[in-house]
mmCIF file of C-alpha atoms and ligand atoms in Angstrom:
data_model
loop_
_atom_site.group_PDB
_atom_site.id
_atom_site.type_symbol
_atom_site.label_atom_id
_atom_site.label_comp_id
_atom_site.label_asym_id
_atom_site.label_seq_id
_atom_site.Cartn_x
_atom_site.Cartn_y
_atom_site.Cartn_z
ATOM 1 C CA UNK A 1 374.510 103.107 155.336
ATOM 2 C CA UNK A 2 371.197 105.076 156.600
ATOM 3 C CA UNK A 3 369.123 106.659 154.208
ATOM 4 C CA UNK A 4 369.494 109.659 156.201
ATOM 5 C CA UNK A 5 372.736 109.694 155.815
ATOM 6 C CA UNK A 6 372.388 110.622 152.197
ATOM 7 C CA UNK A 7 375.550 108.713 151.256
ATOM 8 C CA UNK A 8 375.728 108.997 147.647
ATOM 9 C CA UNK A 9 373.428 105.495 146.246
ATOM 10 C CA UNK A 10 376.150 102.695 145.156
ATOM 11 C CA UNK A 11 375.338 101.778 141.273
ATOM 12 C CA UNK A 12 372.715 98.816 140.709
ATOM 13 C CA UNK A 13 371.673 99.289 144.599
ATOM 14 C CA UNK A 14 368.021 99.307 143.580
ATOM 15 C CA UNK A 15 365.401 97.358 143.055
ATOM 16 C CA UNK A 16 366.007 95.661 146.239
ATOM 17 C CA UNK A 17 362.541 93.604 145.389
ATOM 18 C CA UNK A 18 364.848 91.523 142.776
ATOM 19 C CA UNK A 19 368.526 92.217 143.508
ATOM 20 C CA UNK A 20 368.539 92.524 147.416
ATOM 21 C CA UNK A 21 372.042 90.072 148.401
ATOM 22 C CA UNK A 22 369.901 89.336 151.173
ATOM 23 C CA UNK A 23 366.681 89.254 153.320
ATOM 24 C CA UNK A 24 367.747 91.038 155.974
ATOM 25 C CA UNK A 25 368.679 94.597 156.638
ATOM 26 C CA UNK A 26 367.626 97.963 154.734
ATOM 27 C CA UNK A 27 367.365 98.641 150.770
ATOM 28 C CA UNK A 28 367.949 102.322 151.125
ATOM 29 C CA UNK A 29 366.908 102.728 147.140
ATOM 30 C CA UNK A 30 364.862 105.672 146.350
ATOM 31 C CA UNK A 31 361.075 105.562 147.419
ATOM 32 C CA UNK A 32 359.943 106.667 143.881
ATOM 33 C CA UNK A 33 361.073 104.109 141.435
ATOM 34 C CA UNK A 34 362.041 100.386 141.359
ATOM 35 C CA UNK A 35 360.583 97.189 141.376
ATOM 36 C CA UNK A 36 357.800 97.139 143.879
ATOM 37 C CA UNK A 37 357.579 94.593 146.711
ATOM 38 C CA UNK A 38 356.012 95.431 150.649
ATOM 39 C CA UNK A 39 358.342 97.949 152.059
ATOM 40 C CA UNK A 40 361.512 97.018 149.238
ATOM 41 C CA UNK A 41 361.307 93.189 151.191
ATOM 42 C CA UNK A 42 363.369 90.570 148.663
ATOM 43 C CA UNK A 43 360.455 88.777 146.571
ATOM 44 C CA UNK A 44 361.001 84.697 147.005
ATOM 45 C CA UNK A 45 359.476 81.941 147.535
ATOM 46 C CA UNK A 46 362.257 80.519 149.680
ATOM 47 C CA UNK A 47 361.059 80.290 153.089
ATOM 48 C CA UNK A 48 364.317 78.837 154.145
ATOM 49 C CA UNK A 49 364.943 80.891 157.874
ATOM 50 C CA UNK A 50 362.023 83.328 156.718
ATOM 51 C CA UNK A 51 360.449 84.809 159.904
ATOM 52 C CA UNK A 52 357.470 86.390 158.401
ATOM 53 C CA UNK A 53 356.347 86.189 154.747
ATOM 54 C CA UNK A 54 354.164 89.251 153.507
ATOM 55 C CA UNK A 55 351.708 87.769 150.623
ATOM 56 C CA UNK A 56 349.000 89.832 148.462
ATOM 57 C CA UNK A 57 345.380 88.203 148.131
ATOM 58 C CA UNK A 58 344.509 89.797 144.977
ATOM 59 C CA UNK A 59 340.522 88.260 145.695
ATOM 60 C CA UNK A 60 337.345 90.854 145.197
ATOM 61 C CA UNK A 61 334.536 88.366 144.470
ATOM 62 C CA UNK A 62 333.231 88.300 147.778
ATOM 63 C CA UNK A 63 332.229 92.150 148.208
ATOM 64 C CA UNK A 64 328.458 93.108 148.709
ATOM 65 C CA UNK A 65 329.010 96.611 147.629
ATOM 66 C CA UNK A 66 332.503 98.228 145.313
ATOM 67 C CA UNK A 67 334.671 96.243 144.188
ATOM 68 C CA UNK A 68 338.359 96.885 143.639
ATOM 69 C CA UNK A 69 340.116 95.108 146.751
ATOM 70 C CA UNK A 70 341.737 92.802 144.262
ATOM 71 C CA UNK A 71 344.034 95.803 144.045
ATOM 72 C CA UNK A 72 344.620 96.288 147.429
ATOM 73 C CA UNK A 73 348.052 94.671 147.298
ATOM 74 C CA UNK A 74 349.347 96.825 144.695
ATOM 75 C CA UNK A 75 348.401 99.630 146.484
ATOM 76 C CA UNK A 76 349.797 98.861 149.736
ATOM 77 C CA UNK A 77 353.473 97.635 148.009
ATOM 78 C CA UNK A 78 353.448 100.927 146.105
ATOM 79 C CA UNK A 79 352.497 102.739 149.474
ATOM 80 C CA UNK A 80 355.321 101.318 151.483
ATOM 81 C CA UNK A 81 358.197 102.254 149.410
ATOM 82 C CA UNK A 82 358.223 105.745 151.633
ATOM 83 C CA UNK A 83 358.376 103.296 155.063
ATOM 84 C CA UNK A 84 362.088 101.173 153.909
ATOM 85 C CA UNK A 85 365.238 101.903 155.157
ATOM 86 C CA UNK A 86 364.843 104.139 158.461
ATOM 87 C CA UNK A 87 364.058 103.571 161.879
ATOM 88 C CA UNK A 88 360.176 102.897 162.590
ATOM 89 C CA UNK A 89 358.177 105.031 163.860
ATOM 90 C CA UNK A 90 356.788 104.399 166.876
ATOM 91 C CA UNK A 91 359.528 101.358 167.078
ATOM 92 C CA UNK A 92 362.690 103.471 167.384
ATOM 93 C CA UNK A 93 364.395 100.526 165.634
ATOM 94 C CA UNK A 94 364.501 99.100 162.204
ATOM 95 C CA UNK A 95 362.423 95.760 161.914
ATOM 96 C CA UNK A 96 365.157 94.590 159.241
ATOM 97 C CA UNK A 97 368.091 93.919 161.862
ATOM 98 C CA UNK A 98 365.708 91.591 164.166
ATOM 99 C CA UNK A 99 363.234 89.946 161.337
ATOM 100 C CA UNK A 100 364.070 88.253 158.225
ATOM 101 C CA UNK A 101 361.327 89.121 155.661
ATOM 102 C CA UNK A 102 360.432 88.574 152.534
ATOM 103 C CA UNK A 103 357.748 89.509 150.233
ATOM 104 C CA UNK A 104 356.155 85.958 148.710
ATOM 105 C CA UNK A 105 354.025 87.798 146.354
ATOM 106 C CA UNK A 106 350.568 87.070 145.244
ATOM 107 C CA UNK A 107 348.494 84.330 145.931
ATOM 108 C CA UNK A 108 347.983 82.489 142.609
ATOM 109 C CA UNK A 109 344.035 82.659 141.933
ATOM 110 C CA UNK A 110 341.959 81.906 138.875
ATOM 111 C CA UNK A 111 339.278 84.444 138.499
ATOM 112 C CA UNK A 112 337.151 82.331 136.535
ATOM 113 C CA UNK A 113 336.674 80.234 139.006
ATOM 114 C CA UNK A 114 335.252 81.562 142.036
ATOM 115 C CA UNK A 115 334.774 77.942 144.178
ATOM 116 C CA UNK A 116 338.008 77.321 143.567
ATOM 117 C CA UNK A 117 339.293 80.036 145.284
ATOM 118 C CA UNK A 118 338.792 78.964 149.318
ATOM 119 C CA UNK A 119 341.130 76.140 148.666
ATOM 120 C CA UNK A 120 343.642 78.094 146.513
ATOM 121 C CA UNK A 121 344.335 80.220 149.328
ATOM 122 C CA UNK A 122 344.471 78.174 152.369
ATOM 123 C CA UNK A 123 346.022 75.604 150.566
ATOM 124 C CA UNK A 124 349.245 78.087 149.689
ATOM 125 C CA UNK A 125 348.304 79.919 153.045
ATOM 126 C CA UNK A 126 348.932 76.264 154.562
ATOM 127 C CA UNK A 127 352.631 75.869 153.071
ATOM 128 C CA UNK A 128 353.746 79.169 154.356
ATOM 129 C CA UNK A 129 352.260 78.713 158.067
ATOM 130 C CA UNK A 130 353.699 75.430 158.187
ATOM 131 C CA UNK A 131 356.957 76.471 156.573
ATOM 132 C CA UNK A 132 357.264 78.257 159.953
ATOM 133 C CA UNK A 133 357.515 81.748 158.631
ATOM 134 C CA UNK A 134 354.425 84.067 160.558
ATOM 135 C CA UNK A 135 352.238 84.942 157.706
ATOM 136 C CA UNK A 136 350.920 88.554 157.062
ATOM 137 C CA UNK A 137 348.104 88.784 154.427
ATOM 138 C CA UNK A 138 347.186 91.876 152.255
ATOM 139 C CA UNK A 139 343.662 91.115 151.280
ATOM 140 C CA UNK A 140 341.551 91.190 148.913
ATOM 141 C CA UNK A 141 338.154 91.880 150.417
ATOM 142 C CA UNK A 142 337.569 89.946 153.818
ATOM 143 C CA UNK A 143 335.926 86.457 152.681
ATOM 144 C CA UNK A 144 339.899 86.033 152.605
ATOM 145 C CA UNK A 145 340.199 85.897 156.364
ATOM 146 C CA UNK A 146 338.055 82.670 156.597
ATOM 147 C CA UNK A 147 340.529 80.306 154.746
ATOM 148 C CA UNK A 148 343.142 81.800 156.227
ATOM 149 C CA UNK A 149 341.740 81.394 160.013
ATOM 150 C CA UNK A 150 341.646 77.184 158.435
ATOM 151 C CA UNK A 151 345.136 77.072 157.585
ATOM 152 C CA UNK A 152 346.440 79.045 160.738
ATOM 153 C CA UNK A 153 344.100 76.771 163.006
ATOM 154 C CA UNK A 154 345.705 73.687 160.986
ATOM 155 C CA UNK A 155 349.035 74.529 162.640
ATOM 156 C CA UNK A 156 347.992 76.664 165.560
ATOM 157 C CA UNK A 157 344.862 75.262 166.851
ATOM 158 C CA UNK A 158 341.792 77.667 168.261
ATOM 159 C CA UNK A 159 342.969 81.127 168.371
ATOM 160 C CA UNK A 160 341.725 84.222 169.922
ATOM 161 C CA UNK A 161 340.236 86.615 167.181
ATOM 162 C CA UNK A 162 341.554 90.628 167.009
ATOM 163 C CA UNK A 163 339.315 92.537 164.651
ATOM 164 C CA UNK A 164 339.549 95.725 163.184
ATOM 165 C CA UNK A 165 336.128 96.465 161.064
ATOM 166 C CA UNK A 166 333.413 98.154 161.112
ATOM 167 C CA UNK A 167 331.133 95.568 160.556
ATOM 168 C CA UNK A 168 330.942 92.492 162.603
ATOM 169 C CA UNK A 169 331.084 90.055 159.840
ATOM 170 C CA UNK A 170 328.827 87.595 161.260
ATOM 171 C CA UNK A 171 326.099 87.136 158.744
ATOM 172 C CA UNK A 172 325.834 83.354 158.135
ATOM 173 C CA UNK A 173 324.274 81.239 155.671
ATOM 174 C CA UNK A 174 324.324 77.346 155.998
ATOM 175 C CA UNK A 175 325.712 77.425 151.919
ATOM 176 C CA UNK A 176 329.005 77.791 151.379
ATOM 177 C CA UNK A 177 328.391 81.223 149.904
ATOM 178 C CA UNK A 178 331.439 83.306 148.842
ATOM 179 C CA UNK A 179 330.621 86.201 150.572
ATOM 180 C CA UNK A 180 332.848 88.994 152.810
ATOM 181 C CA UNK A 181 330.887 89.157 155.651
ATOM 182 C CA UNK A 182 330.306 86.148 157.302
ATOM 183 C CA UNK A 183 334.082 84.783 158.190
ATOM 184 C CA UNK A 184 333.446 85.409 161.694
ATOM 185 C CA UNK A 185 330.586 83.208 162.007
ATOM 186 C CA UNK A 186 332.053 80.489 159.911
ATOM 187 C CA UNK A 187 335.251 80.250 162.456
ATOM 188 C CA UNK A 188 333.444 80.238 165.226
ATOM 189 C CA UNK A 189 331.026 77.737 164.133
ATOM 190 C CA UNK A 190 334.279 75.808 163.530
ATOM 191 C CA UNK A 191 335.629 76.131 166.493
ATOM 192 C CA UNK A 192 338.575 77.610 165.206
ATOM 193 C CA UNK A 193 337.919 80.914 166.583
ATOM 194 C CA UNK A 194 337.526 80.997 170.275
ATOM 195 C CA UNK A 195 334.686 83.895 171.066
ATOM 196 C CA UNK A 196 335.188 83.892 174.988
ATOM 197 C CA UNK A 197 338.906 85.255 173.917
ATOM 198 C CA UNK A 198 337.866 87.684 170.739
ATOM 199 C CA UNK A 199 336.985 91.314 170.624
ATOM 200 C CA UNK A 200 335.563 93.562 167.790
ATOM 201 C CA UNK A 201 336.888 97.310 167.863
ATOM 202 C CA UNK A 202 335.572 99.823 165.649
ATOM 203 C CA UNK A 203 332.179 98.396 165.069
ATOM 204 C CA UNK A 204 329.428 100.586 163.823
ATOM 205 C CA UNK A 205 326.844 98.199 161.799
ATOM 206 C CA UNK A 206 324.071 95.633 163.366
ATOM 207 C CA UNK A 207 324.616 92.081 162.429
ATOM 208 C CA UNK A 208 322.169 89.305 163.169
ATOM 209 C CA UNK A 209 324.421 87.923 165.956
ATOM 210 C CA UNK A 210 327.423 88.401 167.584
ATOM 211 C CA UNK A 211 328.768 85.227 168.598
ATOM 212 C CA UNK A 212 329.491 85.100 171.990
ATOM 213 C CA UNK A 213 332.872 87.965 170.841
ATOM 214 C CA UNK A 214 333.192 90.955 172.587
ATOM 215 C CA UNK A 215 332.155 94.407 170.322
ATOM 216 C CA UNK A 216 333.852 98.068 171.064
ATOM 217 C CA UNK A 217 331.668 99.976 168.682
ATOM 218 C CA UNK A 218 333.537 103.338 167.512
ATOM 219 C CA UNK A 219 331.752 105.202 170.235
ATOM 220 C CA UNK A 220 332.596 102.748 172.617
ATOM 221 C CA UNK A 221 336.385 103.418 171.321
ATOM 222 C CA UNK A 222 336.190 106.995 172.178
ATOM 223 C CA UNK A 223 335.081 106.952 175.206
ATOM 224 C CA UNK A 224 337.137 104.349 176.705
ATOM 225 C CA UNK A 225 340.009 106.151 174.699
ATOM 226 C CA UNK A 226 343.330 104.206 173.473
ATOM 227 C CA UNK A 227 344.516 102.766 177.050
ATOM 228 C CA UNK A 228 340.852 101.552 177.939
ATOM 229 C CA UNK A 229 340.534 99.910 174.611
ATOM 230 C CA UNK A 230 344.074 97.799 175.335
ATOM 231 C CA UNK A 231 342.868 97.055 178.519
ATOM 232 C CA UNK A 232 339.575 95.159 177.095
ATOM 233 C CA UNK A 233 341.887 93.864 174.039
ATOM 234 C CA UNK A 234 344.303 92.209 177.188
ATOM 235 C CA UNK A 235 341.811 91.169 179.770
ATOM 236 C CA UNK A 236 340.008 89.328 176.616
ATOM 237 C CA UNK A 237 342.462 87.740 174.860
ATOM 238 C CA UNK A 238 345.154 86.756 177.456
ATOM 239 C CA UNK A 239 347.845 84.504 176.552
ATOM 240 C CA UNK A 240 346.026 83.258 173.823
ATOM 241 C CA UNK A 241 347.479 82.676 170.412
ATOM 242 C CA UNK A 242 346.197 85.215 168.498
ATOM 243 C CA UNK A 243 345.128 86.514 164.642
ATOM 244 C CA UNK A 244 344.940 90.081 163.588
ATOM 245 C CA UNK A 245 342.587 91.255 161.425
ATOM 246 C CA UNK A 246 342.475 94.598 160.581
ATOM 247 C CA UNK A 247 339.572 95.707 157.812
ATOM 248 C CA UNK A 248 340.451 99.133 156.848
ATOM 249 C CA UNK A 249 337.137 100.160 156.743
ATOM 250 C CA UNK A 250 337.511 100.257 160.778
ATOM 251 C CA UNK A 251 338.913 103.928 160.004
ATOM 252 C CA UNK A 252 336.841 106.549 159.133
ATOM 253 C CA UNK A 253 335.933 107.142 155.121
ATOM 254 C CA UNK A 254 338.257 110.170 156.061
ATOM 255 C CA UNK A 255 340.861 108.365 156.654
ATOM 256 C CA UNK A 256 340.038 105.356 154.355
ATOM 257 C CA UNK A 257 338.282 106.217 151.838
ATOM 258 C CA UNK A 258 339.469 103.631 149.396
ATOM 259 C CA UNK A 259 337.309 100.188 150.583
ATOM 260 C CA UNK A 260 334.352 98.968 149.296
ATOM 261 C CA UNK A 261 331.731 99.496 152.265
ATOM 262 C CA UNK A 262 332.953 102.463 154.341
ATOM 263 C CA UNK A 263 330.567 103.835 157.287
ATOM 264 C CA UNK A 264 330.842 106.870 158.777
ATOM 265 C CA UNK A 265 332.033 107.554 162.536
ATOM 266 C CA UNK A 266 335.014 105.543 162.288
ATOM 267 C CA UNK A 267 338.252 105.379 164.199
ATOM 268 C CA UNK A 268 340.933 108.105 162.646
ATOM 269 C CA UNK A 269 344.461 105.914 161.634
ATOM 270 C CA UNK A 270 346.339 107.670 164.357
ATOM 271 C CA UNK A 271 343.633 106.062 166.778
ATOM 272 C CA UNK A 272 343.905 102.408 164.964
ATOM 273 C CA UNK A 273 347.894 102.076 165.145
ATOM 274 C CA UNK A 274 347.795 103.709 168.883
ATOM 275 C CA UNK A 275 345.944 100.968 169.743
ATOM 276 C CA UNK A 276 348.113 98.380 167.285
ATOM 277 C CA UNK A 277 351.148 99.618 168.960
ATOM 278 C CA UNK A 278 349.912 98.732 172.441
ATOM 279 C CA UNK A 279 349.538 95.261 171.581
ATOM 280 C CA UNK A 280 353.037 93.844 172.119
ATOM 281 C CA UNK A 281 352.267 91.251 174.431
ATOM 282 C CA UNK A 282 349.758 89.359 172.532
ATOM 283 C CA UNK A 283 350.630 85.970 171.225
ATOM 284 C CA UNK A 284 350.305 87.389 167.056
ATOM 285 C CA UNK A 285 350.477 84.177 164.638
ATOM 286 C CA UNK A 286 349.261 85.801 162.224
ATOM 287 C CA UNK A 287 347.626 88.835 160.845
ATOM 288 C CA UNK A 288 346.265 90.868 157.356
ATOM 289 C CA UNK A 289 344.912 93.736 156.422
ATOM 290 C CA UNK A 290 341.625 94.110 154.407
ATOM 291 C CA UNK A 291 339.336 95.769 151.650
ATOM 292 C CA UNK A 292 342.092 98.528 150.805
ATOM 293 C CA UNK A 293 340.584 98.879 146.916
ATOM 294 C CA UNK A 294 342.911 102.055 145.712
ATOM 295 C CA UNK A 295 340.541 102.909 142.776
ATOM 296 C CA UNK A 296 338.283 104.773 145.398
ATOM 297 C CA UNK A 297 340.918 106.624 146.914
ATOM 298 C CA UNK A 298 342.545 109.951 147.363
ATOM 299 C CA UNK A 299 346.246 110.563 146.960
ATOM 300 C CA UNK A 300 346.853 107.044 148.340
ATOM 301 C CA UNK A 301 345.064 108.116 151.929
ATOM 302 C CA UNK A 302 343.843 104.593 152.318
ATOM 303 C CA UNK A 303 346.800 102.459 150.799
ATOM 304 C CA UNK A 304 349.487 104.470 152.990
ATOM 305 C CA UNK A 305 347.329 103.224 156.035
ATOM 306 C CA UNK A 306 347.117 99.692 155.234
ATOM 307 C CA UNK A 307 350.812 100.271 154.773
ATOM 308 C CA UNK A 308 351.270 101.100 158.262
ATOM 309 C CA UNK A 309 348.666 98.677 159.359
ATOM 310 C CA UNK A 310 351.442 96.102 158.178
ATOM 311 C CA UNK A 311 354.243 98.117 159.123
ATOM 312 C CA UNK A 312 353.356 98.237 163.091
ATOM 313 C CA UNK A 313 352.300 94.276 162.844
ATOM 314 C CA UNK A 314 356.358 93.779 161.915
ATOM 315 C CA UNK A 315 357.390 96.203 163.954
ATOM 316 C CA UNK A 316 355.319 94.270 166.806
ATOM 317 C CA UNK A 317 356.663 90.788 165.710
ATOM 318 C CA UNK A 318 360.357 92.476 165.901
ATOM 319 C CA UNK A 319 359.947 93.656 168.992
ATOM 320 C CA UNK A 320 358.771 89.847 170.068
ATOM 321 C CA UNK A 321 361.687 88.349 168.390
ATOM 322 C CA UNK A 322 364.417 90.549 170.279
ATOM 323 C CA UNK A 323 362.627 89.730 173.560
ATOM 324 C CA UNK A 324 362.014 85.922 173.404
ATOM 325 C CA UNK A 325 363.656 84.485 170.339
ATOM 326 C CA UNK A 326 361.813 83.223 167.555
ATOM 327 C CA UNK A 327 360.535 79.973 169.701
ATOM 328 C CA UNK A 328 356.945 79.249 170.393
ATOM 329 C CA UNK A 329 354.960 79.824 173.437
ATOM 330 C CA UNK A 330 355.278 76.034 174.686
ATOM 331 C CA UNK A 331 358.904 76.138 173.947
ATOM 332 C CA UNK A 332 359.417 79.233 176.021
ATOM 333 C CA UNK A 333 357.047 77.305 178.808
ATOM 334 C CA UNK A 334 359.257 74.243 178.434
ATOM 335 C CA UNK A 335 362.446 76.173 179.240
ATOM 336 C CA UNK A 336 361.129 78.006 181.990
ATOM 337 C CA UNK A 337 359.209 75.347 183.954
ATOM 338 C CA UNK A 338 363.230 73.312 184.000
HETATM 339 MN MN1 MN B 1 335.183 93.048 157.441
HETATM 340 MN MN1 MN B 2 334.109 96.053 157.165
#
């Protein structure tokens, strides 16, 4: 049954989040009530022939400016109730029939205690990733990113880097300061980011140092326009195995103005998942999206686009799926170098 269809709703056939008979297909419940979970996914922690497992990082500790990302999950849930059930646009197919998804919930964090926190998440990042499901993340502020790089690397090894921001995120200190701007110069000083393969887009801040990655700052962005952006994205990162990082404040505080360090001159959302939708033939193993803190916004501008941020990363993945099967890279080498 298609929502469009306007069949009349079966009784009990909501609050997929909870009652769903299974994790695949459409929930087709209204958009306006029910238990919330990312885009009316089954919550579980089963991971049992999960292909991707959506998870909330409700962290904020890390910000230098607002605070309020530690809502950022919420948000983006309660945002992608309107994006179940139909056909996705720009997909022209529903995710649901190719991927089995589930929400996993929230990562479980003790705010009291801060330097506890790196470990908390990469260590339940770590069972996910090596359950096999491909983990999306909905930060949080962006320190997140850093322990999530570790437990990706754990499994995947050095990956290329794909980052959405407007700052570069590359100020370092040699403490192991909780802070949400220096991931990028932590993984690459750990080799678990590979800078000859990474590329910034968006940028429009001066950090310290840029690491040896690539940088399309905003203006760069509009003049090379959406095509000459993936061109750069694809000559730089290849066949590399790749995480996606997308920090909302990459848009413009028109288009985002619920984050905690927004900068003016950014890319508009129709820009951003342009160029998201163009990047089908990168290697994704993983991917989030960042500093969405709802108190700062307006009639959920910046929650429905972290939404979609997540929505086009699944619709990607699907896409993937129907084309090669859910099998690694080296498997699909394996079969055809015989
Ligand atoms: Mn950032
Ligand atoms: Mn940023």
């Amino acid at each position: 049954m298609s929502k469009t269809s306007h069949a009349p709703l079966r009784p009990r056939e909501t609050d997929s989040a909870v009652f769903a008979p299974n994790i695949m297909g459409g929930s087709h419940e209204p958009m306006y009530g029910g238990v919330l979970s990312f885009m009316r996914r089954k919550l579980s922690r089963d991971l049992r022939n999960v292909d991707v497992a959506v998870w909330g990082i409700p962290f904020d500790a890390a910000v230098s400016n607002r605070p309020g990302a530690r809502f950022g999950p919420q948000g983006v849930r309660r945002a992608s109730a309107i994006l179940e059930g139909d056909p996705q646009y720009p997909f022209h197919a529903d995710p649901f029939e190719t991927l089995a998804v589930v929400d996993y919930g929230d990562c479980s964090l003790d705010y009291g205690r801060h330097f506890d926190v790196p470990a908390q998440i990469e260590g339940q990042a770590r069972e996910i990733v090596q359950a096999g499901a491909t983990l999306l993340s909905i930060g949080g502020d962006h320190y997140v990113t850093w322990p999530l790089l570790k437990a990706h690397a754990e499994k995947h090894g050095p990956m290329a880097l794909v980052q959405f921001d407007a700052h570069q995120d590359t100020w370092f200190d040699e403490e192991e300061r909780i802070d949400h701007g220096s991931f990028v110069a932590r993984a690459v000083r750990a080799g678990i980011i590979m800078p000859e393969r990474s590329i910034q887009v968006g940028i429009r801040t001066h950090a310290p140092e840029d690491c040896g990655i690539e940088i399309l700052y905003a203006h760069d962005v509009a003049n090379l326009g959406v095509s000459g952006v993936l061109k750069r994205i694809a000559a730089r990162v290849g066949d590399a195995k790749t995480y996606v990082t997308f920090d909302i404040d990459s848009l413009d505080p028109a288009y985002a103005p619920g984050t905690g360090t927004p900068v003016a001159g950014g890319l508009s959302s129709r820009e951003a998942l342009m160029i998201l939708r163009g990047l089908g033939d990168l290697d994704i193993v993983g991917a989030d999206v960042v500093e969405v803190a709802p108190a700062y916004d307006h009639a959920d501008v910046t929650s429905i686009a972290g939404a979609a941020v997540l929505q086009h990363y699944l619709g990607l993945l699907a896409e993937r799926k129907a084309k090669h099967g859910k099998k690694d890279l080296l498997t699909r080498v394996a079969e055809h170098s015989l």
